[in-house]
Tab-separated table of C-alpha atoms and ligand atoms in Angstrom:
chain	number	residue	atom	x	y	z
U	765	MET	CA	155.681	21.088	-12.275
U	766	HIS	CA	156.447	19.325	-9.079
U	767	ILE	CA	159.864	18.718	-7.529
U	768	PRO	CA	159.207	16.735	-4.333
U	769	TYR	CA	162.632	16.915	-2.644
U	770	CYS	CA	163.381	18.858	0.526
U	771	ALA	CA	166.443	19.197	2.755
U	772	ALA	CA	164.350	17.981	5.724
U	773	LYS	CA	160.680	17.186	6.234
U	774	CYS	CA	159.007	19.978	8.197
U	775	PRO	CA	156.836	18.522	10.986
U	776	TYR	CA	153.693	20.434	9.889
U	777	CYS	CA	153.965	19.669	6.159
U	778	ASP	CA	151.482	17.431	4.370
U	779	PHE	CA	152.678	18.296	0.864
U	780	ASN	CA	154.108	15.618	-1.378
U	781	SER	CA	157.661	16.239	-0.215
U	782	ILE	CA	160.480	13.956	0.874
U	783	ALA	CA	163.916	14.381	2.376
U	784	GLY	CA	167.024	12.266	1.948
U	785	ARG	CA	166.649	11.092	-1.647
U	786	ASP	CA	169.342	13.258	-3.190
U	787	ALA	CA	170.671	10.323	-5.222
U	788	GLU	CA	167.374	10.234	-7.117
U	789	HIS	CA	167.426	13.846	-8.366
U	790	GLN	CA	168.982	13.130	-11.750
U	791	ASP	CA	166.583	10.280	-12.595
U	792	TYR	CA	163.627	12.306	-11.415
U	793	VAL	CA	164.543	15.282	-13.594
U	794	GLU	CA	164.920	12.996	-16.624
U	795	ALA	CA	161.446	11.527	-15.932
U	796	LEU	CA	159.968	14.977	-15.442
U	797	ILE	CA	161.453	16.169	-18.724
U	798	CYS	CA	159.978	13.105	-20.403
U	799	GLU	CA	156.544	14.011	-19.066
U	800	VAL	CA	156.914	17.675	-20.034
U	801	ARG	CA	157.639	16.521	-23.599
U	802	ARG	CA	154.290	14.740	-23.617
U	803	LEU	CA	152.393	17.964	-22.814
U	804	PRO	CA	150.652	19.978	-25.526
U	805	ARG	CA	152.918	22.803	-26.733
U	806	GLY	CA	150.672	25.575	-25.501
U	807	PRO	CA	151.082	28.515	-25.542
U	808	TYR	CA	150.918	28.733	-21.751
U	809	ARG	CA	150.240	31.923	-19.829
U	810	THR	CA	151.895	30.714	-16.637
U	811	VAL	CA	154.321	28.086	-15.406
U	812	PHE	CA	154.857	27.159	-11.772
U	813	ILE	CA	157.715	25.009	-10.484
U	814	GLY	CA	156.729	24.004	-6.982
U	815	GLY	CA	157.549	21.469	-4.378
U	816	GLY	CA	159.073	20.338	-2.261
U	817	THR	CA	162.039	22.611	-2.714
U	818	PRO	CA	162.941	23.033	-6.394
U	819	THR	CA	166.114	24.902	-5.447
U	820	LEU	CA	167.438	21.770	-3.753
U	821	LEU	CA	168.332	20.538	-7.254
U	822	SER	CA	171.834	21.361	-8.429
U	823	PRO	CA	172.246	24.384	-10.730
U	824	GLY	CA	173.103	21.944	-13.539
U	825	LEU	CA	169.870	19.982	-13.105
U	826	LEU	CA	167.826	23.167	-12.830
U	827	ALA	CA	169.375	24.377	-16.085
U	828	ARG	CA	168.732	21.052	-17.805
U	829	PHE	CA	165.114	20.972	-16.665
U	830	CYS	CA	164.303	24.609	-17.471
U	831	SER	CA	165.893	24.471	-20.908
U	832	ALA	CA	163.840	21.343	-21.693
U	833	VAL	CA	160.694	23.199	-20.598
U	834	ARG	CA	161.713	26.139	-22.780
U	835	ASP	CA	162.393	23.872	-25.768
U	836	HIS	CA	159.163	22.001	-25.504
U	837	ILE	CA	156.458	24.472	-24.520
U	838	ASP	CA	155.517	27.850	-25.896
U	839	LEU	CA	154.832	30.768	-23.590
U	840	THR	CA	152.668	33.816	-24.244
U	841	PRO	CA	154.648	37.081	-24.553
U	842	ASP	CA	153.463	38.246	-21.108
U	843	TYR	CA	154.021	34.884	-19.402
U	844	GLU	CA	154.523	34.487	-15.655
U	845	TRP	CA	156.976	31.772	-14.605
U	846	THR	CA	157.309	31.198	-10.885
U	847	CYS	CA	159.757	29.005	-9.042
U	848	GLU	CA	159.433	28.233	-5.357
U	849	ALA	CA	162.608	28.486	-3.331
U	850	ASN	CA	163.668	28.078	0.262
U	851	PRO	CA	166.295	30.315	1.869
U	852	GLY	CA	168.279	27.250	2.990
U	853	SER	CA	169.046	26.280	-0.612
U	854	ALA	CA	168.839	29.620	-2.388
U	855	ASP	CA	172.044	30.946	-3.861
U	856	ALA	CA	173.033	33.332	-6.609
U	857	GLU	CA	173.991	30.596	-9.050
U	858	ARG	CA	170.644	28.774	-8.807
U	859	PHE	CA	168.640	31.996	-9.016
U	860	GLN	CA	170.701	33.163	-12.016
U	861	VAL	CA	170.251	29.850	-13.827
U	862	LEU	CA	166.498	29.964	-13.293
U	863	ALA	CA	166.213	33.590	-14.431
U	864	GLU	CA	168.385	32.975	-17.494
U	865	HIS	CA	165.979	30.251	-18.588
U	866	GLY	CA	162.898	32.418	-18.199
U	867	VAL	CA	161.801	32.293	-14.545
U	868	ASN	CA	160.563	35.788	-13.712
U	869	ARG	CA	159.057	35.308	-10.269
U	870	PHE	CA	160.311	33.670	-7.080
U	871	SER	CA	158.126	32.544	-4.218
U	872	LEU	CA	160.205	32.175	-1.074
U	873	GLY	CA	159.284	30.090	1.959
U	874	ILE	CA	160.333	32.582	4.618
U	875	GLN	CA	157.633	31.592	7.207
U	876	SER	CA	158.960	33.746	10.066
U	877	THR	CA	161.669	36.254	10.889
U	878	HIS	CA	162.163	34.685	14.325
U	879	ASP	CA	164.681	31.921	14.742
U	880	HIS	CA	162.823	30.217	17.604
U	881	HIS	CA	159.688	29.913	15.422
U	882	LEU	CA	161.743	28.686	12.459
U	883	LYS	CA	163.296	26.070	14.705
U	884	PHE	CA	159.868	25.005	15.988
U	885	LEU	CA	158.670	24.671	12.371
U	886	GLY	CA	161.669	22.478	11.555
U	887	ARG	CA	162.937	24.882	8.916
U	888	VAL	CA	166.551	24.472	7.887
U	889	HIS	CA	167.151	28.234	7.467
U	890	ASP	CA	167.478	31.071	9.919
U	891	HIS	CA	166.364	34.678	9.761
U	892	ARG	CA	169.710	35.900	8.416
U	893	GLN	CA	169.610	33.447	5.486
U	894	ALA	CA	166.057	34.561	4.708
U	895	GLU	CA	167.169	38.197	4.455
U	896	VAL	CA	170.059	37.268	2.166
U	897	ALA	CA	167.788	35.131	-0.045
U	898	LEU	CA	165.276	37.953	-0.377
U	899	ASP	CA	167.972	40.483	-1.294
U	900	LEU	CA	169.307	38.093	-3.872
U	901	ALA	CA	165.895	37.242	-5.332
U	902	ARG	CA	164.975	40.936	-5.591
U	903	SER	CA	168.196	41.653	-7.475
U	904	ILE	CA	167.581	38.889	-10.027
U	905	VAL	CA	163.864	38.776	-10.931
U	906	PRO	CA	161.209	41.502	-11.131
U	907	ARG	CA	158.632	39.826	-8.861
U	908	VAL	CA	159.171	38.183	-5.488
U	909	SER	CA	156.665	36.746	-3.026
U	910	ALA	CA	157.330	35.646	0.546
U	911	ASP	CA	155.310	33.139	2.589
U	912	LEU	CA	154.585	33.641	6.281
U	913	ILE	CA	152.956	31.392	8.868
U	914	MET	CA	150.746	32.702	11.665
U	915	GLY	CA	148.840	30.914	14.413
U	916	LEU	CA	152.045	29.510	15.929
U	917	PRO	CA	152.016	28.614	19.626
U	918	GLY	CA	153.123	31.648	21.615
U	919	GLN	CA	153.372	33.905	18.537
U	920	THR	CA	152.772	37.548	19.447
U	921	ILE	CA	151.406	40.518	17.524
U	922	ALA	CA	154.774	42.243	17.978
U	923	GLU	CA	156.480	39.265	16.320
U	924	LEU	CA	154.016	39.397	13.434
U	925	ASP	CA	154.789	43.112	13.060
U	926	ALA	CA	158.467	42.252	12.752
U	927	ASP	CA	157.555	39.666	10.095
U	928	LEU	CA	155.514	42.245	8.168
U	929	ALA	CA	158.411	44.717	8.246
U	930	LEU	CA	160.177	42.304	5.901
U	931	TYR	CA	157.811	43.290	3.083
U	932	ARG	CA	158.656	46.957	3.543
U	933	ARG	CA	162.378	46.329	3.890
U	934	HIS	CA	162.577	44.305	0.685
U	935	GLU	CA	159.783	46.171	-1.167
U	936	LEU	CA	157.967	42.900	-1.869
U	937	GLY	CA	154.852	43.048	-4.008
U	938	HIS	CA	153.264	39.782	-2.860
U	939	ALA	CA	152.612	37.896	0.377
U	940	SER	CA	151.103	34.486	1.071
U	941	VAL	CA	150.123	34.104	4.714
U	942	TYR	CA	148.968	30.758	6.028
U	943	HIS	CA	147.613	29.716	9.394
U	944	LEU	CA	149.387	26.774	11.014
U	945	THR	CA	147.182	23.704	10.660
U	946	TYR	CA	147.623	20.235	12.080
U	947	GLU	CA	147.134	17.967	9.086
U	948	PRO	CA	146.611	14.217	9.568
U	949	GLY	CA	149.771	12.249	8.925
U	950	THR	CA	152.131	15.019	10.023
U	951	GLU	CA	154.398	14.961	13.048
U	952	PHE	CA	152.603	18.007	14.487
U	953	HIS	CA	149.265	16.222	14.179
U	954	ALA	CA	150.618	13.301	16.204
U	955	ARG	CA	152.071	15.679	18.774
U	956	ARG	CA	148.742	17.457	19.101
U	957	SER	CA	146.982	14.104	19.564
U	958	ARG	CA	149.392	13.384	22.437
U	959	GLY	CA	148.520	16.762	23.986
U	960	GLU	CA	151.982	18.234	23.353
U	961	LEU	CA	150.671	20.932	21.001
U	962	ALA	CA	147.374	22.784	20.874
U	963	ASP	CA	145.531	25.078	18.454
U	964	ILE	CA	145.609	28.731	19.406
U	965	GLU	CA	142.291	30.215	20.582
U	966	ALA	CA	139.840	31.073	17.767
U	967	ASP	CA	139.648	34.721	18.907
U	968	GLU	CA	143.409	35.060	18.878
U	969	SER	CA	143.520	33.455	15.478
U	970	ARG	CA	141.030	36.025	14.096
U	971	ARG	CA	142.892	38.870	15.785
U	972	GLN	CA	146.152	37.785	14.145
U	973	PHE	CA	144.523	37.412	10.740
U	974	ILE	CA	142.953	40.887	10.826
U	975	HIS	CA	146.196	42.375	12.137
U	976	VAL	CA	148.231	40.819	9.325
U	977	TRP	CA	145.613	41.845	6.761
U	978	GLU	CA	145.630	45.481	7.905
U	979	GLY	CA	149.401	45.523	8.254
U	980	LEU	CA	149.875	44.339	4.685
U	981	GLU	CA	147.201	46.753	3.472
U	982	SER	CA	149.139	49.630	5.005
U	983	LEU	CA	152.089	48.507	2.848
U	984	GLY	CA	149.923	48.564	-0.289
U	985	LEU	CA	149.455	44.785	-0.427
U	986	ASN	CA	145.740	44.092	-0.658
U	987	LEU	CA	143.971	40.816	-0.019
U	988	TYR	CA	142.906	39.277	-3.329
U	989	GLU	CA	142.427	35.733	-2.008
U	990	THR	CA	141.989	34.521	1.558
U	991	SER	CA	145.694	33.802	2.058
U	992	ASN	CA	147.184	36.063	-0.609
U	993	PHE	CA	147.967	39.776	-0.730
U	994	SER	CA	149.564	41.819	-3.467
U	995	ARG	CA	150.241	45.190	-4.966
U	996	LYS	CA	147.946	45.867	-7.900
U	997	GLY	CA	149.058	43.826	-10.884
U	998	GLU	CA	151.334	41.537	-8.849
U	999	GLU	CA	148.739	38.868	-8.083
U	1000	SER	CA	149.883	35.305	-8.779
U	1001	ARG	CA	148.299	34.787	-12.181
U	1002	HIS	CA	149.029	31.097	-11.923
U	1003	ASN	CA	147.086	30.619	-8.696
U	1004	LEU	CA	144.296	32.882	-9.935
U	1005	ALA	CA	143.897	30.445	-12.819
U	1006	TYR	CA	143.188	27.646	-10.307
U	1007	TRP	CA	140.788	29.786	-8.322
U	1008	THR	CA	138.891	30.867	-11.423
U	1009	ARG	CA	138.710	27.242	-12.588
U	1010	ARG	CA	140.724	27.489	-15.769
U	1011	ASP	CA	142.235	24.337	-17.266
U	1012	TYR	CA	145.803	23.494	-16.259
U	1013	GLN	CA	148.352	20.883	-17.263
U	1014	ALA	CA	150.816	19.313	-14.836
U	1015	ALA	CA	153.899	17.132	-14.610
U	1016	GLY	CA	155.668	15.433	-11.721
U	1017	ALA	CA	155.032	13.122	-8.785
U	1018	GLY	CA	151.636	13.789	-7.212
U	1019	ALA	CA	150.939	16.672	-9.622
U	1020	VAL	CA	147.311	17.276	-10.617
U	1021	SER	CA	146.035	18.493	-13.981
U	1022	THR	CA	142.492	19.443	-14.918
U	1023	VAL	CA	141.546	19.738	-18.569
U	1024	GLU	CA	137.958	19.804	-19.808
U	1025	ARG	CA	136.637	18.326	-16.563
U	1026	LYS	CA	139.172	15.491	-16.547
U	1027	ARG	CA	141.273	15.609	-13.397
U	1028	LEU	CA	144.403	13.459	-13.345
U	1029	THR	CA	146.502	12.867	-10.234
U	1030	ARG	CA	149.962	11.466	-10.823
U	1031	LEU	CA	151.683	8.819	-8.687
U	1032	LYS	CA	152.850	10.443	-5.467
U	1033	HIS	CA	155.868	8.273	-4.794
U	1034	SER	CA	158.837	9.675	-6.697
U	1035	GLY	CA	160.405	6.223	-7.297
U	1036	GLN	CA	157.180	4.789	-8.710
U	1037	TYR	CA	156.705	7.921	-10.793
U	1038	ILE	CA	160.192	7.541	-12.309
U	1039	GLN	CA	159.606	3.854	-13.047
U	1040	ALA	CA	156.247	4.458	-14.720
U	1041	ILE	CA	157.560	7.261	-16.921
U	1042	ARG	CA	160.607	5.176	-17.862
U	1043	ALA	CA	158.291	2.356	-18.883
U	1044	GLY	CA	156.456	4.768	-21.180
U	1045	GLU	CA	153.363	4.733	-18.967
U	1046	PRO	CA	151.324	7.782	-18.001
U	1047	ALA	CA	152.159	7.632	-14.201
U	1048	ILE	CA	148.560	8.399	-13.306
U	1049	ALA	CA	147.263	7.240	-9.905
U	1050	LYS	CA	143.743	8.586	-10.192
U	1051	THR	CA	141.438	9.745	-12.995
U	1052	GLU	CA	138.281	11.697	-12.206
U	1053	ARG	CA	135.636	13.196	-14.432
U	1054	LEU	CA	134.207	16.158	-12.575
U	1055	THR	CA	130.433	16.098	-12.304
U	1056	ASP	CA	128.205	19.187	-12.594
U	1057	ALA	CA	127.688	19.046	-8.817
U	1058	GLU	CA	131.430	18.965	-8.133
U	1059	ILE	CA	132.086	21.858	-10.497
U	1060	LEU	CA	129.371	23.903	-8.832
U	1061	ARG	CA	130.782	23.242	-5.371
U	1062	GLU	CA	134.246	24.278	-6.558
U	1063	ALA	CA	132.808	27.472	-8.056
U	1064	TRP	CA	131.312	28.411	-4.669
U	1065	MET	CA	134.322	27.361	-2.592
U	1066	LEU	CA	136.952	28.981	-4.796
U	1067	GLY	CA	134.850	32.067	-5.585
U	1068	LEU	CA	134.280	32.904	-1.945
U	1069	ARG	CA	138.041	32.774	-1.365
U	1070	LEU	CA	138.512	35.621	-3.847
U	1071	ALA	CA	138.218	39.285	-2.875
U	1072	ASN	CA	136.035	39.913	-5.924
U	1073	GLY	CA	133.774	37.018	-4.983
U	1074	VAL	CA	131.764	34.629	-7.083
U	1075	SER	CA	129.805	35.530	-10.199
U	1076	ILE	CA	126.056	34.999	-9.787
U	1077	ALA	CA	125.669	34.543	-13.561
U	1078	GLU	CA	128.299	31.801	-13.448
U	1079	LEU	CA	126.442	30.020	-10.653
U	1080	GLU	CA	123.244	30.253	-12.713
U	1081	GLU	CA	125.067	28.856	-15.730
U	1082	LEU	CA	126.197	25.939	-13.582
U	1083	GLY	CA	122.572	25.303	-12.710
U	1084	ASP	CA	122.413	26.909	-9.252
U	1085	ARG	CA	119.351	29.201	-9.261
U	1086	SER	CA	119.566	32.124	-6.856
U	1087	SER	CA	116.182	31.064	-5.426
U	1088	ARG	CA	118.054	28.204	-3.694
U	1089	TRP	CA	120.510	30.392	-1.776
U	1090	ARG	CA	118.900	33.868	-1.869
U	1091	VAL	CA	117.291	33.841	1.602
U	1092	ARG	CA	120.502	32.676	3.268
U	1093	ALA	CA	122.655	35.128	1.338
U	1094	ASP	CA	120.342	38.033	2.157
U	1095	ALA	CA	120.571	37.195	5.856
U	1096	LEU	CA	124.381	37.237	5.616
U	1097	ILE	CA	124.326	40.501	3.648
U	1098	GLY	CA	122.103	41.989	6.380
U	1099	ALA	CA	124.590	40.823	9.021
U	1100	GLY	CA	127.482	42.489	7.177
U	1101	ILE	CA	129.140	39.166	6.374
U	1102	LEU	CA	128.549	39.129	2.612
U	1103	TRP	CA	128.401	41.878	-0.027
U	1104	GLU	CA	126.584	41.834	-3.341
U	1105	ASP	CA	127.577	44.165	-6.141
U	1106	THR	CA	127.458	44.161	-9.946
U	1107	GLY	CA	126.337	40.559	-10.123
U	1108	ARG	CA	128.925	39.209	-7.698
U	1109	LEU	CA	128.740	37.925	-4.173
U	1110	GLY	CA	131.703	38.031	-1.797
U	1111	LEU	CA	132.829	38.091	1.815
U	1112	THR	CA	133.247	41.357	3.691
U	1113	LYS	CA	136.115	41.929	6.097
U	1114	THR	CA	133.817	40.768	8.913
U	1115	GLY	CA	132.914	37.655	6.978
U	1116	ARG	CA	136.403	36.651	5.858
U	1117	PRO	CA	137.461	35.051	9.176
U	1118	VAL	CA	134.318	32.858	9.092
U	1119	GLN	CA	134.722	31.932	5.435
U	1120	ASP	CA	134.492	28.175	6.012
U	1121	GLU	CA	131.238	28.415	7.951
U	1122	VAL	CA	129.698	30.778	5.353
U	1123	THR	CA	130.754	28.519	2.482
U	1124	ILE	CA	129.195	25.448	4.094
U	1125	TYR	CA	126.002	27.463	4.769
U	1126	LEU	CA	125.694	28.495	1.104
U	1127	LEU	CA	126.843	25.335	-0.655
U	1128	PRO	CA	124.222	23.249	-2.469
R	2118	LIG	S1	160.275	22.922	2.902
R	2118	LIG	FE1	158.103	23.184	2.318
R	2118	LIG	S2	157.589	21.404	1.057
R	2118	LIG	FE2	159.527	20.937	2.144
R	2118	LIG	S3	158.909	19.817	3.965
R	2118	LIG	FE3	159.069	21.984	4.547
R	2118	LIG	S4	157.010	22.853	4.226
R	2118	LIG	FE4	157.090	20.867	3.175
């Protein structure tokens, strides 16, 4: 469930997020509720309110939205309900409202514990606000995740160590760690094109990734997906559902659902989304029917992201005989880049930093 509003647009962000449309919040929430009411009742195992910055909405609007979700959809008894939040707009009242309506997991966009990096990233919070938000989140819901960004210009291993200490200090059970990328259409991409910014060296990038991986491991947070680490049992069940290709519903501007091979992408522009929903229309910008070939490619790409790899039987079921990829996979197993065990194929620690290259090499 997508809330596209942010306090400011971060210069590296290519998500469907916009700043400066506060006057639209109320209408958007009404449209979103309308779309939620059109969803099947469920029961749903997980709910994810993402953005954007959902906590930019007022406590009243958050309450209105969450109670409408609660009224309309059924949740399984062991449901997971995550809400993304940013330290710049996280306060006790918003967190309480969300928890009272059933949210039991917060995912916080911390990104760095260093104010100069936060400033570079265009974040509206500082390190002190991040600490306060984490304390607050930990006191209100049982599960909290924090996002970090590595690969920043000039970022040092010592700085990353200080970032990792956050997980110990707040006893967090989940980390999402992303590498800074320069996505087309972003301000950073334009600045890189003008030569004002540059990618860090590939070797340094790998060194940082392995360092973060081992640092989190020493805190009991193990890699279960390329960018995600958790204590046992604290994996994001919602994101695992995407990576294991389960069906998912969606609501909101730009949100994507996939049900029985039918992938629907909603209108990205929040104003157009509101108008379409108000007019009783479906607000869909794109409809795709996934082909066998597309499903197979997703199975490879998503499976290799997971620590427990891809199921060979599943690939066979999707029509990809092992005779096609066996010679290549065996060479990678021999080089210590892939492992094969109990009918699954996955990347070793050596192979993880070259995941993209390996995936392309094995794809049909
Ligand atoms: S807060 Fe998050 S969603 Fe919003 S602009 Fe920044 S990175 Fe994008």
